[in-house]
CSV table of C-alpha atoms and ligand atoms in Angstrom, one decimal:
chain,number,residue,atom,x,y,z
A,828,MET,CA,-151.1,28.7,-25.2
A,829,ILE,CA,-150.6,30.9,-28.2
A,830,GLN,CA,-147.5,32.9,-28.1
A,831,LYS,CA,-146.3,36.1,-29.9
A,832,VAL,CA,-144.4,35.7,-33.1
A,833,LYS,CA,-140.6,35.4,-32.6
A,834,GLY,CA,-139.0,38.7,-32.9
A,835,THR,CA,-142.2,40.8,-32.0
A,836,ARG,CA,-142.8,42.3,-28.6
A,837,ASP,CA,-145.5,43.4,-26.4
A,838,ILE,CA,-145.0,46.8,-25.0
A,839,LEU,CA,-146.7,46.8,-21.6
A,840,PRO,CA,-147.5,49.7,-19.4
A,841,PRO,CA,-145.8,51.7,-17.8
A,842,GLU,CA,-143.0,51.1,-20.5
A,843,SER,CA,-145.6,52.1,-23.1
A,844,ARG,CA,-145.7,55.5,-21.6
A,845,LEU,CA,-142.1,56.0,-22.6
A,846,TRP,CA,-143.1,55.3,-26.1
A,847,ALA,CA,-145.9,57.7,-26.0
A,848,ALA,CA,-143.6,60.4,-24.3
A,849,VAL,CA,-140.8,59.9,-27.0
A,850,GLU,CA,-143.3,60.2,-29.8
A,851,ALA,CA,-144.8,63.3,-28.3
A,852,GLU,CA,-141.4,64.9,-28.1
A,853,ALA,CA,-140.9,63.9,-31.8
A,854,TYR,CA,-144.1,65.6,-32.8
A,855,ARG,CA,-143.0,68.6,-30.8
A,856,ILE,CA,-139.5,69.0,-32.1
A,857,PHE,CA,-140.0,67.7,-35.7
A,858,GLY,CA,-143.2,69.4,-36.0
A,859,GLY,CA,-141.6,72.6,-34.8
A,860,PHE,CA,-139.2,72.3,-37.6
A,861,GLY,CA,-142.0,71.9,-40.1
A,862,TYR,CA,-142.1,68.1,-40.5
A,863,ASP,CA,-145.8,67.2,-40.8
A,864,GLU,CA,-146.8,63.7,-40.3
A,865,ILE,CA,-147.4,61.4,-43.3
A,866,ARG,CA,-149.2,58.1,-42.5
A,867,LEU,CA,-148.4,55.3,-44.8
A,868,PRO,CA,-149.4,51.7,-45.6
A,869,VAL,CA,-147.6,49.0,-43.8
A,870,MET,CA,-147.6,46.9,-47.1
A,871,GLU,CA,-146.4,48.0,-50.2
A,872,PRO,CA,-145.7,46.1,-53.6
A,873,THR,CA,-142.5,44.1,-53.2
A,874,GLU,CA,-141.0,45.8,-56.3
A,875,LEU,CA,-140.8,49.2,-54.5
A,876,PHE,CA,-138.2,47.9,-52.1
A,877,VAL,CA,-136.4,46.0,-54.7
A,878,ARG,CA,-136.0,49.1,-56.7
A,879,THR,CA,-135.1,51.5,-53.9
A,880,VAL,CA,-133.4,49.7,-51.1
A,881,GLY,CA,-131.7,47.4,-53.8
A,882,GLU,CA,-131.6,43.8,-54.8
A,883,GLY,CA,-128.1,43.1,-53.5
A,884,THR,CA,-128.8,44.4,-49.9
A,885,ASP,CA,-129.3,42.1,-46.9
A,886,ILE,CA,-132.8,43.7,-46.5
A,887,VAL,CA,-134.1,42.7,-49.9
A,888,SER,CA,-132.1,39.6,-50.5
A,889,LYS,CA,-133.0,37.9,-47.1
A,890,GLU,CA,-134.9,40.1,-44.7
A,891,MET,CA,-138.2,41.0,-46.2
A,892,TYR,CA,-141.5,39.6,-45.3
A,893,SER,CA,-142.9,39.2,-48.7
A,894,PHE,CA,-146.1,37.2,-49.5
A,895,SER,CA,-148.6,36.8,-52.4
A,896,ASP,CA,-152.1,38.1,-51.8
A,897,ARG,CA,-155.2,36.2,-52.9
A,898,LYS,CA,-154.7,37.6,-56.4
A,899,GLY,CA,-151.1,36.6,-56.6
A,900,ARG,CA,-149.6,40.0,-56.2
A,901,SER,CA,-146.4,40.2,-54.4
A,902,LEU,CA,-146.7,42.4,-51.4
A,903,THR,CA,-144.1,43.2,-48.7
A,904,LEU,CA,-144.4,44.4,-45.0
A,905,ARG,CA,-142.3,47.5,-45.2
A,906,PRO,CA,-138.8,47.1,-43.9
A,907,GLU,CA,-138.2,50.8,-43.9
A,908,GLY,CA,-140.1,54.1,-44.4
A,909,THR,CA,-138.1,56.1,-47.2
A,910,ALA,CA,-139.2,54.1,-50.0
A,911,GLY,CA,-143.0,54.4,-49.1
A,912,VAL,CA,-142.3,58.2,-48.7
A,913,ALA,CA,-140.9,58.4,-52.1
A,914,ARG,CA,-143.7,56.5,-53.7
A,915,ALA,CA,-146.3,58.7,-51.9
A,916,PHE,CA,-144.5,61.7,-52.9
A,917,ILE,CA,-144.8,60.9,-56.6
A,918,GLU,CA,-148.3,59.3,-56.4
A,919,ASN,CA,-149.8,62.3,-54.6
A,920,GLY,CA,-148.1,65.0,-56.5
A,921,LEU,CA,-146.4,66.5,-53.6
A,922,GLY,CA,-143.9,68.0,-56.1
A,923,GLN,CA,-146.6,70.5,-56.8
A,924,ARG,CA,-146.4,71.9,-53.3
A,925,PRO,CA,-143.8,74.5,-52.1
A,926,GLN,CA,-140.4,72.9,-52.0
A,927,PRO,CA,-138.9,71.5,-49.8
A,928,VAL,CA,-141.6,69.3,-48.4
A,929,ARG,CA,-140.8,68.1,-45.0
A,930,LEU,CA,-142.5,64.9,-43.7
A,931,MET,CA,-142.2,62.8,-40.5
A,932,TYR,CA,-143.5,59.3,-39.8
A,933,LEU,CA,-143.5,56.8,-37.3
A,934,GLY,CA,-144.5,53.1,-36.9
A,935,PRO,CA,-143.7,49.5,-37.3
A,936,MET,CA,-141.2,48.1,-39.8
A,937,PHE,CA,-140.4,44.5,-40.4
A,938,ARG,CA,-137.1,42.7,-41.2
A,939,TYR,CA,-136.5,39.0,-40.8
A,940,GLU,CA,-133.3,39.3,-38.8
A,941,LYS,CA,-131.4,37.2,-36.2
A,942,MET,CA,-132.8,38.2,-32.9
A,943,GLN,CA,-130.5,39.8,-30.3
A,944,ARG,CA,-130.6,42.9,-27.9
A,945,GLY,CA,-132.0,45.8,-29.9
A,946,ARG,CA,-132.7,43.6,-33.0
A,947,TYR,CA,-136.2,42.6,-33.6
A,948,ARG,CA,-138.3,41.4,-36.5
A,949,GLN,CA,-141.0,43.9,-36.0
A,950,PHE,CA,-139.6,47.2,-34.7
A,951,ALA,CA,-140.6,51.0,-34.8
A,952,GLN,CA,-138.9,53.8,-36.5
A,953,ILE,CA,-139.5,57.5,-36.2
A,954,GLY,CA,-138.2,59.2,-39.3
A,955,ILE,CA,-138.1,62.5,-41.1
A,956,GLU,CA,-137.5,63.2,-44.7
A,957,LEU,CA,-136.8,66.6,-46.4
A,958,LEU,CA,-137.5,66.4,-50.2
A,959,GLY,CA,-136.8,69.1,-52.7
A,960,SER,CA,-133.6,70.8,-51.6
A,961,ALA,CA,-130.1,69.6,-52.9
A,962,ALA,CA,-128.3,72.2,-50.8
A,963,PRO,CA,-125.9,71.3,-48.0
A,964,GLN,CA,-128.0,73.7,-45.8
A,965,ALA,CA,-130.8,71.0,-45.9
A,966,ASP,CA,-128.4,68.4,-44.6
A,967,VAL,CA,-127.4,70.8,-41.9
A,968,GLU,CA,-131.0,71.4,-40.8
A,969,VAL,CA,-131.8,67.7,-40.8
A,970,LEU,CA,-128.7,66.9,-38.6
A,971,LEU,CA,-129.6,69.8,-36.4
A,972,THR,CA,-133.2,68.5,-36.1
A,973,LEU,CA,-131.9,65.1,-35.1
A,974,HIS,CA,-129.3,66.5,-32.6
A,975,ASP,CA,-132.0,68.7,-31.0
A,976,PHE,CA,-134.3,65.8,-30.7
A,977,LEU,CA,-131.8,63.7,-28.9
A,978,ALA,CA,-130.9,66.6,-26.7
A,979,ALA,CA,-134.5,67.0,-25.6
A,980,LEU,CA,-134.5,63.5,-24.5
A,981,GLY,CA,-131.4,64.2,-22.5
A,982,PHE,CA,-128.9,62.3,-24.6
A,983,ALA,CA,-125.4,63.7,-24.0
A,984,ASP,CA,-123.0,60.8,-24.8
A,985,HIS,CA,-124.1,59.6,-28.1
A,986,ARG,CA,-122.1,60.4,-31.3
A,987,ILE,CA,-123.2,61.4,-34.7
A,988,VAL,CA,-120.8,59.9,-37.3
A,989,LEU,CA,-120.8,60.8,-40.9
A,990,ASN,CA,-119.3,59.9,-44.3
A,991,ASN,CA,-119.2,61.1,-47.8
A,992,LEU,CA,-120.3,58.3,-50.2
A,993,GLY,CA,-119.8,60.5,-53.2
A,994,ASP,CA,-122.1,60.6,-56.3
A,995,PRO,CA,-123.2,57.5,-58.1
A,996,ASP,CA,-120.6,58.2,-60.9
A,997,ASP,CA,-117.9,58.1,-58.3
A,998,ARG,CA,-119.1,54.5,-57.2
A,999,PRO,CA,-117.6,52.3,-60.0
A,1000,ARG,CA,-114.2,54.0,-59.7
A,1001,PHE,CA,-114.2,53.5,-55.9
A,1002,ILE,CA,-115.3,50.0,-56.1
A,1003,ALA,CA,-112.6,49.0,-58.7
A,1004,GLY,CA,-110.0,50.6,-56.4
A,1005,LEU,CA,-111.2,48.9,-53.3
A,1006,LYS,CA,-111.2,45.6,-55.0
A,1007,SER,CA,-107.7,46.0,-56.3
A,1008,GLU,CA,-106.6,46.9,-52.9
A,1009,LEU,CA,-108.4,43.8,-51.4
A,1010,GLU,CA,-107.5,41.5,-54.2
A,1011,PRO,CA,-104.4,39.9,-52.6
A,1012,SER,CA,-106.2,39.0,-49.4
A,1013,ARG,CA,-109.5,38.3,-51.0
A,1014,ASP,CA,-109.6,34.6,-49.8
A,1015,ARG,CA,-109.1,35.9,-46.1
A,1016,LEU,CA,-112.6,37.8,-46.3
A,1017,CYS,CA,-115.5,35.9,-44.6
A,1018,GLY,CA,-118.2,34.0,-46.5
A,1019,ASP,CA,-120.6,36.9,-46.5
A,1020,CYS,CA,-118.1,39.3,-47.7
A,1021,GLN,CA,-117.0,36.6,-50.6
A,1022,ARG,CA,-120.7,36.9,-51.6
A,1023,ARG,CA,-120.6,40.7,-51.3
A,1024,TRP,CA,-117.6,41.0,-53.6
A,1025,ASP,CA,-119.9,40.8,-56.6
A,1026,ALA,CA,-123.4,41.5,-55.3
A,1027,ASN,CA,-122.7,44.5,-53.0
A,1028,PRO,CA,-118.9,45.2,-52.7
A,1029,LEU,CA,-119.5,48.5,-50.7
A,1030,ARG,CA,-120.9,46.5,-47.8
A,1031,ILE,CA,-117.5,44.8,-47.2
A,1032,LEU,CA,-116.5,48.0,-45.6
A,1033,ASP,CA,-119.3,47.6,-43.1
A,1034,CYS,CA,-118.5,43.9,-42.1
A,1035,LYS,CA,-118.3,43.1,-38.4
A,1036,VAL,CA,-116.0,40.2,-38.7
A,1037,PRO,CA,-112.6,41.1,-37.2
A,1038,THR,CA,-110.4,39.9,-40.1
A,1039,CYS,CA,-112.6,41.7,-42.7
A,1040,LYS,CA,-112.4,44.9,-40.4
A,1041,GLU,CA,-108.6,44.7,-40.3
A,1042,LEU,CA,-108.3,44.2,-44.1
A,1043,VAL,CA,-110.6,47.0,-44.8
A,1044,ALA,CA,-108.9,49.5,-42.4
A,1045,GLY,CA,-105.9,49.5,-44.8
A,1046,THR,CA,-107.9,50.6,-47.9
A,1047,THR,CA,-108.5,54.1,-49.3
A,1048,PRO,CA,-111.5,55.9,-47.8
A,1049,ILE,CA,-114.3,56.5,-50.3
A,1050,ALA,CA,-114.2,60.3,-49.5
A,1051,GLU,CA,-110.7,60.4,-51.1
A,1052,VAL,CA,-112.0,59.5,-54.5
A,1053,VAL,CA,-115.2,61.4,-54.8
A,1054,SER,CA,-115.9,64.1,-57.2
A,1055,ASP,CA,-115.2,67.7,-56.3
A,1056,ALA,CA,-118.9,68.6,-56.1
A,1057,ALA,CA,-119.6,65.8,-53.6
A,1058,ARG,CA,-116.4,66.7,-51.6
A,1059,ASN,CA,-117.6,70.3,-51.5
A,1060,HIS,CA,-121.1,69.4,-50.5
A,1061,VAL,CA,-120.0,67.5,-47.5
A,1062,ALA,CA,-117.4,70.0,-46.4
A,1063,ALA,CA,-120.1,72.7,-46.6
A,1064,VAL,CA,-122.5,70.4,-44.3
A,1065,GLU,CA,-119.6,69.9,-41.8
A,1066,ALA,CA,-118.9,73.6,-41.7
A,1067,GLY,CA,-122.5,74.4,-41.3
A,1068,LEU,CA,-122.8,71.9,-38.5
A,1069,GLU,CA,-119.8,73.4,-36.8
A,1070,SER,CA,-121.4,76.9,-37.0
A,1071,VAL,CA,-124.6,75.7,-35.3
A,1072,GLY,CA,-122.7,73.7,-32.6
A,1073,VAL,CA,-123.7,70.2,-33.7
A,1074,PRO,CA,-120.8,68.0,-33.2
A,1075,VAL,CA,-120.2,65.2,-35.9
A,1076,GLU,CA,-117.3,63.0,-36.5
A,1077,ARG,CA,-116.0,61.7,-39.7
A,1078,ALA,CA,-116.3,57.8,-40.1
A,1079,PRO,CA,-114.3,57.3,-43.3
A,1080,ARG,CA,-115.5,53.7,-43.7
A,1081,LEU,CA,-119.1,54.2,-42.9
A,1082,VAL,CA,-121.5,52.8,-45.5
A,1083,ARG,CA,-125.2,52.1,-45.1
A,1084,GLY,CA,-127.2,48.9,-45.8
A,1085,LEU,CA,-129.6,50.6,-48.4
A,1086,ASP,CA,-128.6,51.3,-52.0
A,1087,TYR,CA,-130.3,54.9,-52.4
A,1088,TYR,CA,-127.6,57.0,-50.6
A,1089,LEU,CA,-125.2,59.3,-52.0
A,1090,ARG,CA,-123.0,62.1,-50.6
A,1091,THR,CA,-123.9,62.6,-47.0
A,1092,VAL,CA,-124.5,59.6,-44.8
A,1093,PHE,CA,-124.6,59.3,-41.1
A,1094,GLU,CA,-125.5,57.2,-38.0
A,1095,VAL,CA,-125.9,57.7,-34.3
A,1096,VAL,CA,-124.1,55.4,-32.0
A,1097,SER,CA,-124.6,55.2,-28.3
A,1098,PRO,CA,-121.8,53.8,-26.0
A,1099,GLU,CA,-124.2,51.6,-24.2
A,1100,LEU,CA,-125.3,49.7,-27.3
A,1101,GLY,CA,-121.9,49.7,-28.9
A,1102,GLU,CA,-120.7,50.7,-32.5
A,1103,ASP,CA,-122.5,47.9,-34.1
A,1104,THR,CA,-126.0,48.7,-32.8
A,1105,VAL,CA,-126.9,52.3,-34.1
A,1106,ILE,CA,-129.9,54.2,-32.9
A,1107,CYS,CA,-130.3,56.1,-36.1
A,1108,GLY,CA,-129.2,56.1,-39.6
A,1109,GLY,CA,-129.8,58.5,-42.6
A,1110,GLY,CA,-128.4,60.2,-45.6
A,1111,ARG,CA,-129.0,61.9,-48.9
A,1112,TYR,CA,-130.8,60.2,-51.7
A,1113,ASP,CA,-130.9,62.7,-54.7
A,1114,ARG,CA,-131.8,59.9,-57.3
A,1115,LEU,CA,-134.4,58.0,-55.5
A,1116,ILE,CA,-137.5,59.7,-56.7
A,1117,ALA,CA,-136.3,60.0,-60.2
A,1118,ASP,CA,-135.3,56.2,-60.3
A,1119,LEU,CA,-138.9,55.4,-59.2
A,1120,GLY,CA,-140.1,57.4,-62.2
A,1121,GLY,CA,-140.7,60.7,-60.6
A,1122,ALA,CA,-139.1,64.1,-61.3
A,1123,GLU,CA,-135.5,64.9,-60.2
A,1124,VAL,CA,-136.3,65.6,-56.5
A,1125,PRO,CA,-133.4,65.3,-54.2
A,1126,GLY,CA,-133.9,64.3,-50.7
A,1127,ILE,CA,-132.4,63.7,-47.3
A,1128,GLY,CA,-133.6,62.2,-44.0
A,1129,PHE,CA,-133.1,59.7,-41.3
A,1130,ALA,CA,-135.0,57.1,-39.2
A,1131,ILE,CA,-134.4,56.4,-35.6
A,1132,GLY,CA,-134.9,53.0,-34.2
A,1133,GLU,CA,-137.5,53.5,-31.4
A,1134,ASP,CA,-136.9,50.2,-29.6
A,1135,ARG,CA,-133.3,51.0,-29.4
A,1136,LEU,CA,-133.7,54.6,-28.4
A,1137,ILE,CA,-135.8,53.6,-25.7
A,1138,ASP,CA,-133.5,50.9,-24.4
A,1139,VAL,CA,-130.9,53.5,-23.8
A,1140,LEU,CA,-133.1,56.5,-22.9
A,1141,PRO,CA,-131.5,58.7,-20.4
A,1142,GLU,CA,-132.6,58.3,-16.7
A,1143,GLY,CA,-133.9,61.9,-16.4
A,1144,PHE,CA,-136.3,61.5,-19.1
A,1145,ARG,CA,-137.4,58.1,-18.0
A,1146,SER,CA,-138.1,59.2,-14.5
A,1147,ARG,CA,-139.8,62.3,-15.6
A,1148,VAL,CA,-142.3,60.0,-17.4
A,1149,LEU,CA,-142.5,57.0,-15.2
A,1150,ASP,CA,-142.5,58.7,-11.8
A,1151,ARG,CA,-145.6,60.8,-12.2
A,1152,PRO,CA,-147.4,60.7,-9.0
A,1153,VAL,CA,-150.7,58.7,-8.8
A,1154,VAL,CA,-153.6,59.8,-6.7
A,1155,ALA,CA,-155.9,57.0,-5.4
A,1156,VAL,CA,-159.5,58.0,-5.1
A,1157,LEU,CA,-161.5,55.8,-2.5
A,1158,PRO,CA,-165.1,55.7,-1.8
A,1159,VAL,CA,-166.3,54.3,1.5
A,1160,GLY,CA,-169.8,52.9,1.4
A,1161,ASP,CA,-172.2,52.8,-1.6
A,1162,ALA,CA,-173.4,56.5,-1.4
A,1163,ALA,CA,-170.0,57.8,-2.1
A,1164,ALA,CA,-169.5,55.8,-5.3
A,1165,GLY,CA,-171.0,58.4,-7.6
A,1166,PRO,CA,-169.5,61.5,-5.9
A,1167,VAL,CA,-165.9,60.0,-6.0
A,1168,LEU,CA,-166.3,59.5,-9.9
A,1169,ALA,CA,-167.1,63.2,-10.1
A,1170,LEU,CA,-164.3,64.0,-8.0
A,1171,ALA,CA,-161.9,61.8,-10.1
A,1172,ARG,CA,-163.2,63.9,-13.2
A,1173,ASP,CA,-162.2,67.1,-11.5
A,1174,LEU,CA,-158.8,65.7,-10.7
A,1175,VAL,CA,-158.2,64.6,-14.2
A,1176,ALA,CA,-159.3,67.9,-15.5
A,1177,VAL,CA,-156.7,69.8,-13.7
A,1178,GLY,CA,-154.1,67.3,-15.0
A,1179,VAL,CA,-153.8,64.7,-12.1
A,1180,SER,CA,-153.5,61.0,-12.8
A,1181,VAL,CA,-156.0,59.2,-10.9
A,1182,ARG,CA,-156.8,55.6,-10.1
A,1183,THR,CA,-160.4,55.2,-8.6
A,1184,GLU,CA,-161.2,52.3,-6.4
A,1185,VAL,CA,-164.1,50.6,-8.3
A,1186,SER,CA,-164.1,47.0,-6.8
A,1187,GLY,CA,-166.1,47.8,-3.6
A,1188,ARG,CA,-163.1,47.4,-1.3
A,1189,SER,CA,-163.3,48.5,2.3
A,1190,LEU,CA,-161.4,51.4,3.4
A,1191,LYS,CA,-158.6,49.3,5.0
A,1192,ALA,CA,-158.4,47.2,1.8
A,1193,GLY,CA,-158.6,50.3,-0.3
A,1194,LEU,CA,-155.6,51.9,1.4
A,1195,LYS,CA,-153.7,48.6,1.0
A,1196,TRP,CA,-154.4,48.7,-2.7
A,1197,ALA,CA,-153.5,52.3,-3.0
A,1198,SER,CA,-150.0,51.5,-1.3
A,1199,LYS,CA,-149.7,48.5,-3.8
A,1200,ILE,CA,-150.1,50.7,-6.9
A,1201,ASP,CA,-147.5,53.2,-5.3
A,1202,ALA,CA,-150.2,56.0,-5.0
A,1203,ALA,CA,-148.6,59.3,-3.6
A,1204,VAL,CA,-151.9,60.5,-2.3
A,1205,ALA,CA,-155.3,59.2,-1.4
A,1206,VAL,CA,-158.6,60.9,-1.5
A,1207,ILE,CA,-161.1,59.3,0.7
A,1208,VAL,CA,-164.7,60.2,0.8
A,1209,GLY,CA,-167.3,58.4,3.1
A,1210,GLU,CA,-170.7,59.1,4.1
A,1211,SER,CA,-169.9,61.5,6.9
A,1212,GLU,CA,-167.6,63.5,4.7
A,1213,LEU,CA,-170.3,63.6,2.0
A,1214,GLU,CA,-172.8,64.9,4.4
A,1215,ALA,CA,-170.4,67.7,5.6
A,1216,GLY,CA,-169.3,68.4,1.9
A,1217,THR,CA,-165.8,67.4,2.5
A,1218,GLY,CA,-163.2,64.7,1.7
A,1219,VAL,CA,-160.1,63.5,3.4
A,1220,VAL,CA,-156.8,64.1,1.5
A,1221,ARG,CA,-154.0,61.9,2.8
A,1222,ASP,CA,-150.3,62.2,1.7
A,1223,LEU,CA,-149.4,58.5,1.6
A,1224,ARG,CA,-145.7,59.3,1.6
A,1225,THR,CA,-145.8,60.9,5.0
A,1226,GLY,CA,-149.1,59.6,6.4
A,1227,GLU,CA,-150.3,63.2,6.9
A,1228,GLN,CA,-153.9,64.1,6.3
A,1229,ALA,CA,-156.4,66.8,6.3
A,1230,THR,CA,-160.1,67.2,5.7
A,1231,VAL,CA,-160.8,69.5,2.8
A,1232,PRO,CA,-164.0,70.9,1.3
A,1233,LEU,CA,-165.0,68.8,-1.8
A,1234,VAL,CA,-164.7,71.8,-4.1
A,1235,GLU,CA,-161.2,72.5,-3.0
A,1236,ILE,CA,-159.9,68.9,-3.3
A,1237,SER,CA,-158.6,69.1,-6.9
A,1238,ARG,CA,-156.5,72.2,-6.2
A,1239,ARG,CA,-155.0,70.9,-2.8
A,1240,VAL,CA,-154.2,67.5,-4.6
A,1241,LEU,CA,-152.7,69.2,-7.6
A,1242,GLU,CA,-150.5,71.3,-5.2
A,1243,LEU,CA,-149.6,68.1,-3.3
A,1244,VAL,CA,-148.5,66.2,-6.4
A,1245,SER,CA,-146.6,69.0,-7.9
A,1246,THR,CA,-144.6,70.2,-4.9
A,1247,GLY,CA,-143.8,66.8,-3.3
A,1248,PRO,CA,-144.5,65.2,0.0
A,1249,GLY,CA,-146.1,67.2,2.9
A,1250,ILE,CA,-149.4,68.6,3.6
B,1818,HAM,P1,-131.7,51.9,-41.4
B,1818,HAM,O1,-130.5,52.1,-40.9
B,1818,HAM,O2,-131.9,50.5,-42.1
B,1818,HAM,O3,-132.3,53.0,-42.2
B,1818,HAM,O4,-132.7,51.9,-40.1
B,1818,HAM,C1,-132.7,53.0,-39.3
B,1818,HAM,C2,-132.8,52.5,-37.8
B,1818,HAM,O5,-133.8,51.6,-37.6
B,1818,HAM,C3,-131.4,51.9,-37.4
B,1818,HAM,O6,-130.5,52.8,-37.2
B,1818,HAM,C4,-132.0,51.0,-36.2
B,1818,HAM,O7,-131.9,51.9,-35.0
B,1818,HAM,C5,-133.4,50.7,-36.6
B,1818,HAM,N1,-133.4,49.3,-36.9
B,1818,HAM,C6,-133.2,48.8,-38.1
B,1818,HAM,N2,-133.5,47.5,-38.0
B,1818,HAM,C7,-133.9,47.1,-36.8
B,1818,HAM,C8,-134.2,45.9,-36.1
B,1818,HAM,N3,-134.2,44.8,-36.8
B,1818,HAM,N4,-134.6,46.1,-34.8
B,1818,HAM,C9,-134.6,47.2,-34.3
B,1818,HAM,N5,-134.3,48.3,-34.8
B,1818,HAM,C10,-133.8,48.3,-36.0
B,1818,HAM,C11,-133.4,53.2,-42.8
B,1818,HAM,O8,-134.3,52.5,-42.5
B,1818,HAM,C12,-133.7,54.3,-43.6
B,1818,HAM,N6,-135.0,54.4,-44.3
B,1818,HAM,C13,-133.3,55.7,-42.9
B,1818,HAM,C14,-133.5,56.9,-43.6
B,1818,HAM,C15,-134.5,57.8,-43.8
B,1818,HAM,N7,-132.6,57.4,-44.6
B,1818,HAM,C16,-133.0,58.5,-45.2
B,1818,HAM,N8,-134.3,58.6,-44.7
């Protein structure tokens, strides 16, 4: 028996319907705000991620699926989407289009991580990127878009937390200060943080080990040492968000696991998954495109972890998607086989979800099958009905039934499934 690769998942029906519905909502809301989809390769040159996400990050140093192709080129299955968007922006001259350029994407990402709830090796992201505006108003719009998307799915108890990472020039000063504050207790930091000390000291702030958390809690927040320009930027973002009624909280020690961020960074946490399993992360990256050899094009965006989002999807949205009534269409006798397919077509055309009996079951077995698949309504057409130009519509929830002219069946069934039980 061949089994799926560890850390990958099969998304089966009806769960897969939730994925499609969430994605439809993303196209609706993000599309409405002007984010058009960009479809990018799943594999990119390894160097792209080394130069953007950063060599000292967990992602690049230990989580990438990298391999050599037959010509010996090092390729990597994308661990995230922003680097690919930046590459495509430069390569396709998107800087020539009216700015800013708003892009959305969705699809699989790959990271070699330890498996646990909400952590997979192949997972899906839904992301947006706004490229070509450095103004705080762009950050406000991106966060508003995120908030409205979550609200459309019915999320109410999630929190958006935000921090100010300052500008790259602020970073060495902050890191020097952080290290001098932590120096006396350096040997109490965990093994990972010992390594981060030189490779990626900012990530010490993000360590989940209780002792490290405690040590870090006493240090000066990064927002207190950033430049005035960065301070004013994030203050303007917060004021803008307040004016449009998008609640965000300051998380003074929030840092992100990718190197390209500056100024505004944010995450979404849900009480159900806990603080350490975030459903969305994002921020501003004004140097990314220039660092890749493009023009000075600022950017900001986020990516939602779709697996995690669906794991904590509000009940109302779930049931709207999953509890859609099903109509069983049952032919009785060979002569009815063709006509019921025509009927099924009519029903689908008016928006009803049908399951036609195509296995030659008797009426009794067909009704048993209909109840097994939880059909709300059955439409039964036998030879005598065919002769009379009618069919039987039975509400399986109440047992009531009526004989209805064939031409009226789709309207009657639609009524029945839209208004609930009762003929
Ligand atoms: P990230 O925080 O690395 O950011 O990932 C974004 C989201 O992807 C996370 O918040 C999480 O929900 C989900 N995620 C990450 N790793 C896994 C995993 N192993 N299993 C399941 N879900 C996971 C980025 O990727 C940035 N590119 C976001 C961004 C876009 N920043 C600016 N624009």
